[in-house]
Tab-separated table of C-alpha atoms and ligand atoms in Angstrom:
chain	number	residue	atom	x	y	z
A	1	MET	CA	-8.470	-12.062	12.925
A	2	ALA	CA	-10.670	-8.813	13.207
A	3	LEU	CA	-12.443	-7.415	10.086
A	4	VAL	CA	-10.870	-3.943	8.864
A	5	THR	CA	-12.479	-2.210	6.384
A	6	ARG	CA	-11.611	1.273	4.855
A	7	PHE	CA	-13.347	4.112	3.039
A	8	ALA	CA	-10.541	5.814	1.036
A	9	PRO	CA	-12.158	8.820	-1.360
A	10	SER	CA	-10.011	11.221	-2.928
A	11	PRO	CA	-10.806	15.157	-1.858
A	12	THR	CA	-11.282	16.219	-4.937
A	13	GLY	CA	-14.785	17.182	-5.150
A	14	PRO	CA	-18.116	16.878	-2.715
A	15	LEU	CA	-19.217	13.388	-1.288
A	16	HIS	CA	-22.064	12.480	-3.131
A	17	LEU	CA	-24.842	9.938	-2.525
A	18	GLY	CA	-22.379	7.361	-4.014
A	19	HIS	CA	-19.788	7.765	-1.574
A	20	ALA	CA	-22.184	8.095	1.543
A	21	TYR	CA	-22.921	4.439	0.023
A	22	ALA	CA	-19.523	3.290	-0.339
A	23	ALA	CA	-18.526	4.713	3.562
A	24	ILE	CA	-21.970	3.230	5.027
A	25	ILE	CA	-20.991	-0.110	3.698
A	26	ALA	CA	-17.397	-0.358	4.755
A	27	HIS	CA	-18.594	0.971	8.074
A	28	ASP	CA	-21.604	-1.187	9.009
A	29	MET	CA	-19.503	-4.364	7.634
A	30	ALA	CA	-16.544	-3.691	10.200
A	31	ARG	CA	-19.214	-2.610	12.871
A	32	SER	CA	-21.176	-5.775	12.530
A	33	ALA	CA	-18.331	-7.929	13.010
A	34	GLY	CA	-16.849	-6.127	15.796
A	35	GLY	CA	-14.019	-5.004	13.274
A	36	ARG	CA	-12.197	-1.972	12.498
A	37	PHE	CA	-13.118	1.077	10.316
A	38	LEU	CA	-10.263	3.208	8.701
A	39	LEU	CA	-10.700	6.519	6.569
A	40	ARG	CA	-7.764	7.091	4.353
A	41	ILE	CA	-7.311	10.204	2.096
A	42	GLU	CA	-6.059	9.562	-1.416
A	43	ASP	CA	-4.692	12.795	-2.285
A	44	ILE	CA	-1.850	11.839	-4.641
A	45	ASP	CA	-3.043	13.825	-6.862
A	46	GLN	CA	-2.377	17.155	-5.469
A	47	SER	CA	-2.897	19.066	-8.736
A	48	ARG	CA	-6.612	17.966	-7.746
A	49	SER	CA	-7.379	17.401	-4.209
A	50	ARG	CA	-7.923	20.480	-1.694
A	51	ALA	CA	-8.217	20.877	1.943
A	52	GLU	CA	-11.601	21.701	1.995
A	53	TRP	CA	-12.799	18.836	0.043
A	54	GLU	CA	-10.900	17.266	2.758
A	55	GLU	CA	-12.810	18.983	5.861
A	56	ALA	CA	-16.043	18.416	4.151
A	57	ILE	CA	-15.362	14.754	3.931
A	58	PHE	CA	-14.565	14.534	7.633
A	59	ASP	CA	-17.927	16.570	8.279
A	60	ASP	CA	-20.002	14.714	6.121
A	61	LEU	CA	-19.427	11.292	7.489
A	62	SER	CA	-19.497	12.629	10.973
A	63	TRP	CA	-23.395	13.404	9.707
A	64	LEU	CA	-23.634	10.332	8.875
A	65	GLY	CA	-22.994	9.180	12.063
A	66	LEU	CA	-19.922	7.280	11.111
A	67	THR	CA	-16.665	7.132	13.194
A	68	TRP	CA	-13.184	6.406	12.347
A	69	GLU	CA	-9.939	5.440	14.115
A	70	THR	CA	-7.288	8.284	14.151
A	71	PRO	CA	-5.026	9.554	12.865
A	72	VAL	CA	-6.619	9.492	9.220
A	73	TRP	CA	-3.749	8.092	6.931
A	74	ARG	CA	-3.138	10.722	4.095
A	75	GLN	CA	-1.474	9.059	0.736
A	76	SER	CA	0.467	12.709	0.374
A	77	GLN	CA	2.517	11.703	3.440
A	78	ARG	CA	3.383	8.159	2.518
A	79	LEU	CA	5.422	8.910	-0.475
A	80	PRO	CA	8.523	6.752	0.820
A	81	ALA	CA	6.494	3.584	1.197
A	82	TYR	CA	5.131	3.883	-2.573
A	83	HIS	CA	8.774	4.779	-3.160
A	84	ALA	CA	10.777	1.542	-1.485
A	85	ALA	CA	7.982	-0.582	-2.882
A	86	LEU	CA	8.664	0.765	-6.759
A	87	ASP	CA	11.959	0.217	-5.542
A	88	ARG	CA	11.682	-3.305	-5.304
A	89	LEU	CA	10.130	-4.139	-8.309
A	90	ILE	CA	12.810	-1.990	-10.136
A	91	ALA	CA	15.538	-4.126	-8.845
A	92	ARG	CA	14.007	-6.995	-10.079
A	93	GLY	CA	13.981	-5.761	-13.568
A	94	LEU	CA	10.603	-5.779	-13.830
A	95	CYS	CA	9.994	-1.599	-14.282
A	96	TYR	CA	10.632	0.749	-17.452
A	97	PRO	CA	10.799	4.706	-17.792
A	98	CYS	CA	8.321	6.250	-20.043
A	99	ARG	CA	7.998	9.197	-21.579
A	100	CYS	CA	4.988	8.739	-23.950
A	101	ARG	CA	1.939	11.130	-23.381
A	102	ARG	CA	-1.737	10.173	-23.899
A	103	ALA	CA	-1.595	11.975	-27.548
A	104	ASP	CA	1.380	9.504	-28.181
A	105	ILE	CA	0.140	6.152	-26.780
A	106	ARG	CA	-3.611	7.016	-28.848
A	107	ALA	CA	-1.037	7.485	-32.040
A	108	ALA	CA	0.615	4.699	-31.288
A	109	LEU	CA	-2.786	1.887	-31.040
A	110	THR	CA	-3.267	-0.032	-34.286
A	111	ALA	CA	-6.962	0.327	-33.222
A	112	PRO	CA	-9.313	2.184	-30.914
A	113	GLN	CA	-10.005	0.681	-27.560
A	114	GLU	CA	-12.020	0.750	-24.963
A	115	GLY	CA	-9.250	-0.142	-22.560
A	116	GLY	CA	-9.063	-1.492	-19.556
A	117	PRO	CA	-8.381	-0.327	-15.661
A	118	ASP	CA	-5.674	1.508	-16.432
A	119	GLY	CA	-6.559	3.370	-19.864
A	120	PRO	CA	-5.957	1.901	-23.068
A	121	CYS	CA	-3.294	-0.840	-23.151
A	122	TYR	CA	-0.138	0.825	-23.798
A	123	PRO	CA	1.596	-0.146	-26.687
A	124	GLY	CA	4.939	-1.218	-25.616
A	125	THR	CA	7.003	2.174	-27.240
A	126	CYS	CA	9.405	2.635	-24.571
A	127	ARG	CA	9.571	-1.329	-22.814
A	128	HIS	CA	12.974	-1.007	-24.436
A	129	ARG	CA	14.360	1.714	-22.268
A	130	PRO	CA	16.572	1.120	-19.603
A	131	MET	CA	15.971	2.487	-15.920
A	132	HIS	CA	18.754	4.239	-15.812
A	133	GLU	CA	17.893	6.448	-18.367
A	134	ALA	CA	14.656	7.566	-15.898
A	135	GLY	CA	14.198	11.294	-15.796
A	136	PRO	CA	11.914	13.938	-14.031
A	137	ASP	CA	9.602	13.623	-16.949
A	138	ASP	CA	9.353	9.979	-17.369
A	139	ALA	CA	6.334	7.925	-15.850
A	140	ILE	CA	7.407	4.520	-14.549
A	141	ARG	CA	5.119	1.309	-15.750
A	142	LEU	CA	5.449	-2.352	-14.691
A	143	ASN	CA	6.689	-4.689	-17.631
A	144	MET	CA	3.536	-7.042	-17.687
A	145	ALA	CA	5.371	-10.225	-19.448
A	146	ARG	CA	8.153	-10.195	-17.004
A	147	ALA	CA	6.243	-9.614	-13.873
A	148	LEU	CA	3.424	-12.379	-15.120
A	149	SER	CA	6.598	-15.008	-15.575
A	150	GLU	CA	8.154	-14.034	-12.172
A	151	ILE	CA	5.046	-14.858	-10.801
A	152	GLY	CA	4.732	-18.325	-12.981
A	153	THR	CA	1.861	-19.339	-11.037
A	154	SER	CA	-1.935	-18.494	-11.547
A	155	LEU	CA	-3.058	-16.328	-8.698
A	156	THR	CA	-6.647	-16.106	-7.598
A	157	PHE	CA	-9.062	-13.985	-5.442
A	158	HIS	CA	-11.926	-13.786	-3.234
A	159	GLU	CA	-14.950	-11.641	-3.846
A	160	THR	CA	-17.926	-11.513	-1.653
A	161	GLY	CA	-19.650	-8.690	-3.098
A	162	PRO	CA	-23.062	-9.448	-4.766
A	163	LEU	CA	-21.929	-9.022	-8.465
A	164	HIS	CA	-19.031	-11.098	-8.641
A	165	SER	CA	-19.101	-13.364	-5.342
A	166	GLY	CA	-16.672	-16.245	-5.450
A	167	ALA	CA	-13.270	-17.206	-6.153
A	168	HIS	CA	-11.594	-15.782	-9.228
A	169	THR	CA	-8.621	-16.902	-11.434
A	170	LEU	CA	-6.298	-13.965	-12.489
A	171	SER	CA	-6.650	-14.233	-16.707
A	172	GLU	CA	-2.778	-13.391	-18.065
A	173	GLU	CA	-3.866	-13.293	-21.281
A	174	TRP	CA	-6.523	-10.145	-20.400
A	175	LEU	CA	-3.691	-8.911	-18.022
A	176	LEU	CA	-1.524	-8.943	-21.062
A	177	THR	CA	-3.663	-7.823	-23.514
A	178	THR	CA	-6.308	-5.213	-22.113
A	179	CYS	CA	-4.309	-3.766	-18.831
A	180	GLY	CA	-0.745	-4.195	-20.184
A	181	ASP	CA	2.264	-2.209	-19.040
A	182	VAL	CA	0.408	-0.136	-16.148
A	183	VAL	CA	1.699	3.036	-14.772
A	184	LEU	CA	3.212	2.446	-11.473
A	185	SER	CA	4.885	6.306	-11.067
A	186	ARG	CA	2.999	9.139	-12.926
A	187	ARG	CA	5.493	11.764	-14.118
A	188	ASP	CA	4.040	14.346	-11.113
A	189	MET	CA	3.301	12.485	-8.066
A	190	GLY	CA	5.952	9.653	-7.493
A	191	THR	CA	3.314	6.889	-7.638
A	192	ALA	CA	-0.015	5.924	-8.746
A	193	TYR	CA	-3.298	4.484	-7.485
A	194	HIS	CA	-2.529	1.312	-8.202
A	195	LEU	CA	0.360	0.919	-6.475
A	196	ALA	CA	-0.602	3.464	-3.368
A	197	VAL	CA	-3.880	1.591	-2.951
A	198	VAL	CA	-1.746	-2.066	-2.429
A	199	VAL	CA	0.833	-0.742	-0.286
A	200	ASP	CA	-1.225	0.721	1.962
A	201	ASP	CA	-4.239	-1.557	2.393
A	202	ALA	CA	-1.109	-3.712	3.348
A	203	ALA	CA	0.581	-1.347	5.884
A	204	GLN	CA	-3.058	-0.729	7.324
A	205	GLY	CA	-3.892	-4.586	7.577
A	206	VAL	CA	-7.007	-3.981	5.946
A	207	SER	CA	-8.589	-7.668	5.507
A	208	CYS	CA	-11.602	-6.644	3.214
A	209	VAL	CA	-11.097	-4.052	0.728
A	210	THR	CA	-14.971	-2.721	-0.276
A	211	ARG	CA	-15.255	-0.482	-3.143
A	212	GLY	CA	-17.635	0.411	-6.229
A	213	GLU	CA	-18.038	-2.249	-8.484
A	214	ASP	CA	-16.380	0.072	-11.255
A	215	LEU	CA	-12.830	-0.853	-9.701
A	216	PHE	CA	-13.540	-4.604	-9.889
A	217	ALA	CA	-11.252	-4.661	-12.978
A	218	ALA	CA	-8.525	-3.189	-11.271
A	219	THR	CA	-8.282	-6.102	-8.219
A	220	ALA	CA	-6.512	-8.272	-10.852
A	221	ILE	CA	-3.473	-5.982	-11.021
A	222	HIS	CA	-3.699	-5.120	-7.421
A	223	ARG	CA	-3.396	-8.956	-6.402
A	224	LEU	CA	-0.398	-9.221	-8.955
A	225	LEU	CA	1.104	-6.189	-7.247
A	226	GLN	CA	0.250	-8.437	-4.083
A	227	ALA	CA	2.124	-10.957	-5.276
A	228	LEU	CA	5.336	-9.488	-6.452
A	229	LEU	CA	5.242	-7.402	-3.423
A	230	GLU	CA	5.004	-10.068	-0.929
A	231	LEU	CA	2.173	-8.620	0.826
A	232	PRO	CA	-0.812	-10.073	2.581
A	233	VAL	CA	-4.109	-10.858	0.452
A	234	PRO	CA	-6.870	-9.215	1.542
A	235	THR	CA	-10.582	-10.477	0.390
A	236	TRP	CA	-12.661	-8.215	-1.968
A	237	HIS	CA	-16.378	-6.604	-1.484
A	238	HIS	CA	-17.369	-4.724	-5.152
A	239	HIS	CA	-20.866	-3.139	-4.050
A	240	ARG	CA	-23.153	-1.660	-6.443
A	241	LEU	CA	-22.937	2.043	-7.848
A	242	ILE	CA	-25.411	4.251	-7.062
A	243	ARG	CA	-26.997	5.913	-9.968
A	244	ASP	CA	-29.251	9.104	-11.179
A	245	ALA	CA	-32.550	8.520	-12.246
A	246	ALA	CA	-30.909	7.862	-16.198
A	247	GLY	CA	-28.972	5.160	-14.705
A	248	LYS	CA	-25.795	7.352	-15.050
A	249	ARG	CA	-23.176	6.681	-12.374
A	250	LEU	CA	-22.935	9.925	-10.378
A	251	ALA	CA	-19.522	11.782	-10.633
A	252	LYS	CA	-17.955	14.135	-8.536
A	253	ARG	CA	-19.293	17.251	-10.350
A	254	ASP	CA	-23.132	15.798	-9.908
A	255	ASP	CA	-23.423	18.435	-7.112
A	256	ALA	CA	-27.001	18.160	-7.558
A	257	ARG	CA	-26.258	14.562	-5.387
A	258	ALA	CA	-23.957	16.301	-3.174
A	259	LEU	CA	-24.670	15.022	0.391
A	260	SER	CA	-24.568	18.854	1.331
A	261	ARG	CA	-27.226	19.697	-0.834
A	262	TYR	CA	-29.491	16.428	1.082
A	263	ARG	CA	-28.295	18.204	4.433
A	264	ALA	CA	-29.415	22.019	3.460
A	265	GLU	CA	-32.319	20.897	2.520
A	266	GLY	CA	-32.971	18.788	5.945
A	267	ALA	CA	-32.649	14.879	5.278
A	268	SER	CA	-31.720	13.051	8.108
A	269	PRO	CA	-28.979	10.128	8.298
A	270	LYS	CA	-31.572	7.913	8.450
A	271	ASP	CA	-33.051	9.480	5.536
A	272	LEU	CA	-30.112	8.994	3.531
A	273	ARG	CA	-29.920	5.644	4.657
A	274	HIS	CA	-33.468	4.799	3.460
A	275	MET	CA	-32.951	6.616	-0.180
A	276	LEU	CA	-29.872	4.195	-0.347
A	277	ASP	CA	-31.849	0.880	0.717
A	278	LEU	CA	-29.741	0.721	3.507
B	301	LIG	N1	-9.783	6.688	-4.117
B	301	LIG	C1	-10.612	5.980	-4.757
B	301	LIG	C2	-11.632	6.674	-5.171
B	301	LIG	O1	-11.673	7.687	-4.630
B	301	LIG	C3	-10.854	4.661	-4.588
B	301	LIG	C4	-10.371	3.762	-4.348
B	301	LIG	C5	-10.039	2.283	-3.807
B	301	LIG	O2	-11.302	2.075	-3.075
B	301	LIG	O3	-9.263	0.964	-3.884
B	301	LIG	O4	-11.960	6.167	-6.089
């Protein structure tokens, strides 16, 4: 089976060195295996996504010498597929509507938490609410305990990245106490990151999910959703993060590291690869 990888940026700011690294890793991995490389625009957050950032993504990646398949999928055009997946989980009694705001959740927590891949572990305030009560002001959450008992067997996934290489078994306890009832559909979006990414990776036949190690912890949620939705299971490759001189991870607002800045200063794509040890 051909290797299929993807780079899945959100068009909410300029691409920086870290994005270039992620895109090149996914691209080169597919090319060297004679596989396919996809670009997916993750624009479900329409309040932050901008057409001009999307244009800038295409422009920067072309400049880097990367090529990808067209048409490019945009998550904003995939809402019916996310709704269908959510409806399947709802029909199995695994979801509930939640009206809590961030401040309510913080106030209901007994102790301050670092939080897991979906933020602080939701204390369960709305867990008793039936789905027929769901209104436009509600998010939809996954009842994690129910989802785990529905699966009933321990799930595993395979990682090929440098930091966590090998087979991993999902820890039920960690999913219950650190992730908790993750959001599957946000109030204004009709979906949420974890659901959209799992549905799209399966629909596009992605066989190896490459992304930064900051998303490693989210993989357990994705593996669980794949099991619940009976989707094919890819392998994962979480790569190192590119950091600034102070060791801080680069952020979108870090304009100093924007690719466009390096381009304007006359760097070549080769220089960029060199800087990234690629
Ligand atoms: N869209 C996500 C981001 O820009 C990446 C999601 C993923 O690769 O799973 O951080």
